[in-house]
């Protein structure tokens, strides 16, 4: 009987193909919207996580000024001695990388490019989680004497050297020539349009002398904690040290800020998942509207098929059999809508993730939930019309024109 | 040829039916007494509003009497609920209507199979029984045609096949020839007579055409909710 009811329902759907399609459109769009929102939202969360991780593991960033944005005016820069003091007094750090940076035009052969040049010690490669693809990092002598050498990122390489090996080549940075000694392994493109591989790194002293023109100031200190170290006590220790060194009175605010990248990642992820939930909820409302569409069509269908119902009842169909038939019809419609919606979501997710460079991951959970929900909507909104059909008086129904 | 059994298959004892309430109440049947034996071919005649359709609805277990007793094979139908009456229809009754009432856009075969579907018969059994029923009404080879592709007479034959596919005890026909021309009408009546004689199916038919009533073995005339005449016909048409 149950299989028969399903067959009957499918036959009925096939009989009114166009109308059935229009009926399920609401469900299709609802399911597709819910799945797309949640999938893309999760993709964004994961991407942020990956990006933060690619900045470096257990990374702290120490900058002058109070805000998270550009350094506030008036806050003095750090000195190299600040970095040395941190290295000497805070034990749970595996890398302390003072850096300066400046935008600079780059020329190699006939090719031009403009990039951010970072002056840093070899600790920068540890703190930034960088791997060397070819060549080497800086030698003791190069760092100490401030020689004109550099390590470049994959983007700079492809823009200036094409497929040639850049190691050993000359690169003109602003107004001086620089020997490329190493190539960094690509980290891939970041999401917010920022290209992490668009970098040139040179020894701190070289950059201070030839680019920023200030041999003392340090803009940022990157600090990499040892694996498993608790960030809070380390951060407190660094903050205390900096307040002492920068001679901040007890009742004055810090004129520097120290950020834990993992905290940033958590805050960002939390924000994105909140947005994802919201968008998903809005999409779920459209799913509900789709359900009302199904109820509407099923009510029309019951009225239209009053005579048919009369025949079935006269022949000896029981109330619950007629109810089941119409209920299954509604559920089959909405479940079919759910399947089409899942396919649509798959297409839109693939398209959107290709457009936005977000990672796409098929999530069985949300697909399953959306499908189950669409079938549930069929039951909820199909019940009322089905009950109306089952309660018809056979004599009246047979007389219906 | 079956000889009618002496005890009635169906019995009305003081059956009344009232529609509406209070001032607007309308008495469609006024204490009818009627016994129908197995194997009878009964025609119910009467002008419109005489209560013949009401009597037919009650006989078909589609409606319950307001008063009185209605027994089918000794079972008090007036005490049964909606679903129990449906089961009675499913297992013992077959219906033929004036307007054929076939499912549109559904093949003759599937239409005939419909009652078997509700009886839970297996697919091979359904197919075989439906083919056989269609053959019995002379429609072999028309199984795949939908009602729209069949003439009125053929549609009524499909409807009869649907009514007899379950091998019912009683076939209820409500103006079965009302939508047919006279030639097709006589064909349908002869088919009903054949089913009555050869299968022993009790046939109850409502008609307002004396010609058609002439095929019946017994004619009951309704006037104003009461039985005015009850004639046994020895010399039926087409005998």
mmCIF file with all atom_site columns, C-alpha atoms in Angstrom, chain A residues 62-177:
data_model
loop_
_atom_site.group_PDB
_atom_site.id
_atom_site.type_symbol
_atom_site.label_atom_id
_atom_site.label_alt_id
_atom_site.label_comp_id
_atom_site.label_asym_id
_atom_site.label_entity_id
_atom_site.label_seq_id
_atom_site.pdbx_PDB_ins_code
_atom_site.Cartn_x
_atom_site.Cartn_y
_atom_site.Cartn_z
_atom_site.occupancy
_atom_site.B_iso_or_equiv
_atom_site.pdbx_formal_charge
_atom_site.auth_seq_id
_atom_site.auth_comp_id
_atom_site.auth_asym_id
_atom_site.auth_atom_id
_atom_site.pdbx_PDB_model_num
ATOM 1   C CA . UNK A 1 62  ? 53.766 44.212 18.907  1.00 0.00 ? 62  UNK A CA 1
ATOM 2   C CA . UNK A 1 63  ? 53.126 47.620 17.393  1.00 0.00 ? 63  UNK A CA 1
ATOM 3   C CA . UNK A 1 64  ? 53.342 51.210 18.575  1.00 0.00 ? 64  UNK A CA 1
ATOM 4   C CA . UNK A 1 65  ? 50.072 53.063 19.157  1.00 0.00 ? 65  UNK A CA 1
ATOM 5   C CA . UNK A 1 66  ? 46.906 51.859 20.810  1.00 0.00 ? 66  UNK A CA 1
ATOM 6   C CA . UNK A 1 67  ? 44.561 50.774 18.118  1.00 0.00 ? 67  UNK A CA 1
ATOM 7   C CA . UNK A 1 68  ? 44.563 47.699 15.973  1.00 0.00 ? 68  UNK A CA 1
ATOM 8   C CA . UNK A 1 69  ? 44.667 49.925 12.896  1.00 0.00 ? 69  UNK A CA 1
ATOM 9   C CA . UNK A 1 70  ? 47.528 52.104 11.648  1.00 0.00 ? 70  UNK A CA 1
ATOM 10  C CA . UNK A 1 71  ? 49.881 53.178 14.399  1.00 0.00 ? 71  UNK A CA 1
ATOM 11  C CA . UNK A 1 72  ? 48.559 56.162 16.298  1.00 0.00 ? 72  UNK A CA 1
ATOM 12  C CA . UNK A 1 73  ? 50.358 59.465 15.895  1.00 0.00 ? 73  UNK A CA 1
ATOM 13  C CA . UNK A 1 74  ? 52.797 60.420 18.564  1.00 0.00 ? 74  UNK A CA 1
ATOM 14  C CA . UNK A 1 75  ? 53.526 56.926 19.797  1.00 0.00 ? 75  UNK A CA 1
ATOM 15  C CA . UNK A 1 76  ? 57.262 56.439 19.502  1.00 0.00 ? 76  UNK A CA 1
ATOM 16  C CA . UNK A 1 77  ? 58.619 53.574 17.448  1.00 0.00 ? 77  UNK A CA 1
ATOM 17  C CA . UNK A 1 78  ? 60.492 50.719 19.038  1.00 0.00 ? 78  UNK A CA 1
ATOM 18  C CA . UNK A 1 79  ? 64.241 50.431 19.150  1.00 0.00 ? 79  UNK A CA 1
ATOM 19  C CA . UNK A 1 80  ? 66.325 47.444 18.312  1.00 0.00 ? 80  UNK A CA 1
ATOM 20  C CA . UNK A 1 81  ? 67.226 47.342 21.990  1.00 0.00 ? 81  UNK A CA 1
ATOM 21  C CA . UNK A 1 82  ? 63.549 46.720 22.829  1.00 0.00 ? 82  UNK A CA 1
ATOM 22  C CA . UNK A 1 83  ? 63.627 43.569 20.757  1.00 0.00 ? 83  UNK A CA 1
ATOM 23  C CA . UNK A 1 84  ? 66.915 42.531 22.363  1.00 0.00 ? 84  UNK A CA 1
ATOM 24  C CA . UNK A 1 85  ? 65.427 43.091 25.820  1.00 0.00 ? 85  UNK A CA 1
ATOM 25  C CA . UNK A 1 86  ? 62.412 40.954 25.011  1.00 0.00 ? 86  UNK A CA 1
ATOM 26  C CA . UNK A 1 87  ? 64.634 38.234 23.638  1.00 0.00 ? 87  UNK A CA 1
ATOM 27  C CA . UNK A 1 88  ? 66.750 38.318 26.783  1.00 0.00 ? 88  UNK A CA 1
ATOM 28  C CA . UNK A 1 89  ? 63.933 38.450 29.350  1.00 0.00 ? 89  UNK A CA 1
ATOM 29  C CA . UNK A 1 90  ? 61.002 36.509 27.938  1.00 0.00 ? 90  UNK A CA 1
ATOM 30  C CA . UNK A 1 91  ? 61.981 32.883 27.767  1.00 0.00 ? 91  UNK A CA 1
ATOM 31  C CA . UNK A 1 92  ? 58.950 31.227 26.120  1.00 0.00 ? 92  UNK A CA 1
ATOM 32  C CA . UNK A 1 93  ? 59.600 32.822 22.734  1.00 0.00 ? 93  UNK A CA 1
ATOM 33  C CA . UNK A 1 94  ? 61.209 30.957 19.867  1.00 0.00 ? 94  UNK A CA 1
ATOM 34  C CA . UNK A 1 95  ? 61.587 33.965 17.607  1.00 0.00 ? 95  UNK A CA 1
ATOM 35  C CA . UNK A 1 96  ? 61.725 37.727 18.083  1.00 0.00 ? 96  UNK A CA 1
ATOM 36  C CA . UNK A 1 97  ? 61.636 39.502 14.757  1.00 0.00 ? 97  UNK A CA 1
ATOM 37  C CA . UNK A 1 98  ? 61.924 43.293 14.690  1.00 0.00 ? 98  UNK A CA 1
ATOM 38  C CA . UNK A 1 99  ? 60.889 44.587 11.286  1.00 0.00 ? 99  UNK A CA 1
ATOM 39  C CA . UNK A 1 100 ? 60.644 47.744 9.263   1.00 0.00 ? 100 UNK A CA 1
ATOM 40  C CA . UNK A 1 101 ? 58.862 47.974 5.967   1.00 0.00 ? 101 UNK A CA 1
ATOM 41  C CA . UNK A 1 102 ? 58.438 50.339 3.101   1.00 0.00 ? 102 UNK A CA 1
ATOM 42  C CA . UNK A 1 103 ? 56.916 50.288 -0.328  1.00 0.00 ? 103 UNK A CA 1
ATOM 43  C CA . UNK A 1 104 ? 59.503 50.403 -3.069  1.00 0.00 ? 104 UNK A CA 1
ATOM 44  C CA . UNK A 1 105 ? 59.729 50.147 -6.862  1.00 0.00 ? 105 UNK A CA 1
ATOM 45  C CA . UNK A 1 106 ? 61.514 47.024 -8.078  1.00 0.00 ? 106 UNK A CA 1
ATOM 46  C CA . UNK A 1 107 ? 63.306 46.569 -11.382 1.00 0.00 ? 107 UNK A CA 1
ATOM 47  C CA . UNK A 1 108 ? 64.899 43.455 -12.842 1.00 0.00 ? 108 UNK A CA 1
ATOM 48  C CA . UNK A 1 109 ? 65.972 43.491 -16.462 1.00 0.00 ? 109 UNK A CA 1
ATOM 49  C CA . UNK A 1 110 ? 63.100 45.010 -18.399 1.00 0.00 ? 110 UNK A CA 1
ATOM 50  C CA . UNK A 1 111 ? 60.487 44.237 -15.784 1.00 0.00 ? 111 UNK A CA 1
ATOM 51  C CA . UNK A 1 112 ? 58.998 46.621 -13.243 1.00 0.00 ? 112 UNK A CA 1
ATOM 52  C CA . UNK A 1 113 ? 57.022 45.864 -10.150 1.00 0.00 ? 113 UNK A CA 1
ATOM 53  C CA . UNK A 1 114 ? 56.131 47.582 -6.938  1.00 0.00 ? 114 UNK A CA 1
ATOM 54  C CA . UNK A 1 115 ? 56.045 45.778 -3.653  1.00 0.00 ? 115 UNK A CA 1
ATOM 55  C CA . UNK A 1 116 ? 56.466 46.041 0.079   1.00 0.00 ? 116 UNK A CA 1
ATOM 56  C CA . UNK A 1 117 ? 60.059 45.592 1.161   1.00 0.00 ? 117 UNK A CA 1
ATOM 57  C CA . UNK A 1 118 ? 60.549 44.272 4.677   1.00 0.00 ? 118 UNK A CA 1
ATOM 58  C CA . UNK A 1 119 ? 63.713 44.626 6.615   1.00 0.00 ? 119 UNK A CA 1
ATOM 59  C CA . UNK A 1 120 ? 64.057 41.817 9.117   1.00 0.00 ? 120 UNK A CA 1
ATOM 60  C CA . UNK A 1 121 ? 66.344 39.427 10.890  1.00 0.00 ? 121 UNK A CA 1
ATOM 61  C CA . UNK A 1 122 ? 66.370 35.705 10.136  1.00 0.00 ? 122 UNK A CA 1
ATOM 62  C CA . UNK A 1 123 ? 63.858 35.272 12.995  1.00 0.00 ? 123 UNK A CA 1
ATOM 63  C CA . UNK A 1 124 ? 61.290 36.763 10.629  1.00 0.00 ? 124 UNK A CA 1
ATOM 64  C CA . UNK A 1 125 ? 61.236 33.549 8.598   1.00 0.00 ? 125 UNK A CA 1
ATOM 65  C CA . UNK A 1 126 ? 60.479 31.528 11.735  1.00 0.00 ? 126 UNK A CA 1
ATOM 66  C CA . UNK A 1 127 ? 57.864 33.948 13.050  1.00 0.00 ? 127 UNK A CA 1
ATOM 67  C CA . UNK A 1 128 ? 56.214 34.307 9.645   1.00 0.00 ? 128 UNK A CA 1
ATOM 68  C CA . UNK A 1 129 ? 56.187 30.564 9.034   1.00 0.00 ? 129 UNK A CA 1
ATOM 69  C CA . UNK A 1 130 ? 58.128 31.016 5.814   1.00 0.00 ? 130 UNK A CA 1
ATOM 70  C CA . UNK A 1 131 ? 59.898 28.184 4.024   1.00 0.00 ? 131 UNK A CA 1
ATOM 71  C CA . UNK A 1 132 ? 62.739 28.621 1.592   1.00 0.00 ? 132 UNK A CA 1
ATOM 72  C CA . UNK A 1 133 ? 61.995 27.174 -1.869  1.00 0.00 ? 133 UNK A CA 1
ATOM 73  C CA . UNK A 1 134 ? 65.397 27.923 -3.352  1.00 0.00 ? 134 UNK A CA 1
ATOM 74  C CA . UNK A 1 135 ? 68.649 29.535 -2.168  1.00 0.00 ? 135 UNK A CA 1
ATOM 75  C CA . UNK A 1 136 ? 69.157 30.467 1.463   1.00 0.00 ? 136 UNK A CA 1
ATOM 76  C CA . UNK A 1 137 ? 68.364 32.942 4.201   1.00 0.00 ? 137 UNK A CA 1
ATOM 77  C CA . UNK A 1 138 ? 70.775 35.687 5.315   1.00 0.00 ? 138 UNK A CA 1
ATOM 78  C CA . UNK A 1 139 ? 74.259 34.966 6.610   1.00 0.00 ? 139 UNK A CA 1
ATOM 79  C CA . UNK A 1 140 ? 75.607 36.394 9.861   1.00 0.00 ? 140 UNK A CA 1
ATOM 80  C CA . UNK A 1 141 ? 77.866 38.707 7.953   1.00 0.00 ? 141 UNK A CA 1
ATOM 81  C CA . UNK A 1 142 ? 75.143 39.991 5.645   1.00 0.00 ? 142 UNK A CA 1
ATOM 82  C CA . UNK A 1 143 ? 72.953 40.874 8.595   1.00 0.00 ? 143 UNK A CA 1
ATOM 83  C CA . UNK A 1 144 ? 75.688 42.425 10.609  1.00 0.00 ? 144 UNK A CA 1
ATOM 84  C CA . UNK A 1 145 ? 77.145 44.528 7.813   1.00 0.00 ? 145 UNK A CA 1
ATOM 85  C CA . UNK A 1 146 ? 73.788 45.360 6.230   1.00 0.00 ? 146 UNK A CA 1
ATOM 86  C CA . UNK A 1 147 ? 74.674 43.977 2.816   1.00 0.00 ? 147 UNK A CA 1
ATOM 87  C CA . UNK A 1 148 ? 72.424 44.480 -0.205  1.00 0.00 ? 148 UNK A CA 1
ATOM 88  C CA . UNK A 1 149 ? 70.901 41.015 -0.402  1.00 0.00 ? 149 UNK A CA 1
ATOM 89  C CA . UNK A 1 150 ? 67.276 39.934 -0.434  1.00 0.00 ? 150 UNK A CA 1
ATOM 90  C CA . UNK A 1 151 ? 64.891 36.996 -0.342  1.00 0.00 ? 151 UNK A CA 1
ATOM 91  C CA . UNK A 1 152 ? 61.800 37.346 -2.547  1.00 0.00 ? 152 UNK A CA 1
ATOM 92  C CA . UNK A 1 153 ? 58.284 35.905 -2.582  1.00 0.00 ? 153 UNK A CA 1
ATOM 93  C CA . UNK A 1 154 ? 56.714 33.875 -5.388  1.00 0.00 ? 154 UNK A CA 1
ATOM 94  C CA . UNK A 1 155 ? 54.705 36.772 -6.814  1.00 0.00 ? 155 UNK A CA 1
ATOM 95  C CA . UNK A 1 156 ? 57.738 39.025 -7.069  1.00 0.00 ? 156 UNK A CA 1
ATOM 96  C CA . UNK A 1 157 ? 59.612 36.215 -8.736  1.00 0.00 ? 157 UNK A CA 1
ATOM 97  C CA . UNK A 1 158 ? 56.940 35.592 -11.357 1.00 0.00 ? 158 UNK A CA 1
ATOM 98  C CA . UNK A 1 159 ? 56.467 39.302 -12.060 1.00 0.00 ? 159 UNK A CA 1
ATOM 99  C CA . UNK A 1 160 ? 60.150 40.098 -12.448 1.00 0.00 ? 160 UNK A CA 1
ATOM 100 C CA . UNK A 1 161 ? 61.884 36.873 -13.416 1.00 0.00 ? 161 UNK A CA 1
ATOM 101 C CA . UNK A 1 162 ? 59.151 34.787 -15.031 1.00 0.00 ? 162 UNK A CA 1
ATOM 102 C CA . UNK A 1 163 ? 60.139 31.145 -14.918 1.00 0.00 ? 163 UNK A CA 1
ATOM 103 C CA . UNK A 1 164 ? 63.854 31.825 -14.494 1.00 0.00 ? 164 UNK A CA 1
ATOM 104 C CA . UNK A 1 165 ? 65.617 30.990 -11.281 1.00 0.00 ? 165 UNK A CA 1
ATOM 105 C CA . UNK A 1 166 ? 65.985 34.323 -9.473  1.00 0.00 ? 166 UNK A CA 1
ATOM 106 C CA . UNK A 1 167 ? 68.668 33.159 -7.059  1.00 0.00 ? 167 UNK A CA 1
ATOM 107 C CA . UNK A 1 168 ? 71.896 34.897 -7.906  1.00 0.00 ? 168 UNK A CA 1
ATOM 108 C CA . UNK A 1 169 ? 70.157 37.535 -10.031 1.00 0.00 ? 169 UNK A CA 1
ATOM 109 C CA . UNK A 1 170 ? 70.357 41.271 -9.453  1.00 0.00 ? 170 UNK A CA 1
ATOM 110 C CA . UNK A 1 171 ? 67.254 43.132 -8.305  1.00 0.00 ? 171 UNK A CA 1
ATOM 111 C CA . UNK A 1 172 ? 67.087 46.903 -8.249  1.00 0.00 ? 172 UNK A CA 1
ATOM 112 C CA . UNK A 1 173 ? 65.217 48.133 -5.172  1.00 0.00 ? 173 UNK A CA 1
ATOM 113 C CA . UNK A 1 174 ? 64.410 51.861 -5.281  1.00 0.00 ? 174 UNK A CA 1
ATOM 114 C CA . UNK A 1 175 ? 67.875 53.258 -5.958  1.00 0.00 ? 175 UNK A CA 1
ATOM 115 C CA . UNK A 1 176 ? 70.248 50.447 -5.102  1.00 0.00 ? 176 UNK A CA 1
ATOM 116 C CA . UNK A 1 177 ? 71.014 47.041 -6.460  1.00 0.00 ? 177 UNK A CA 1
#
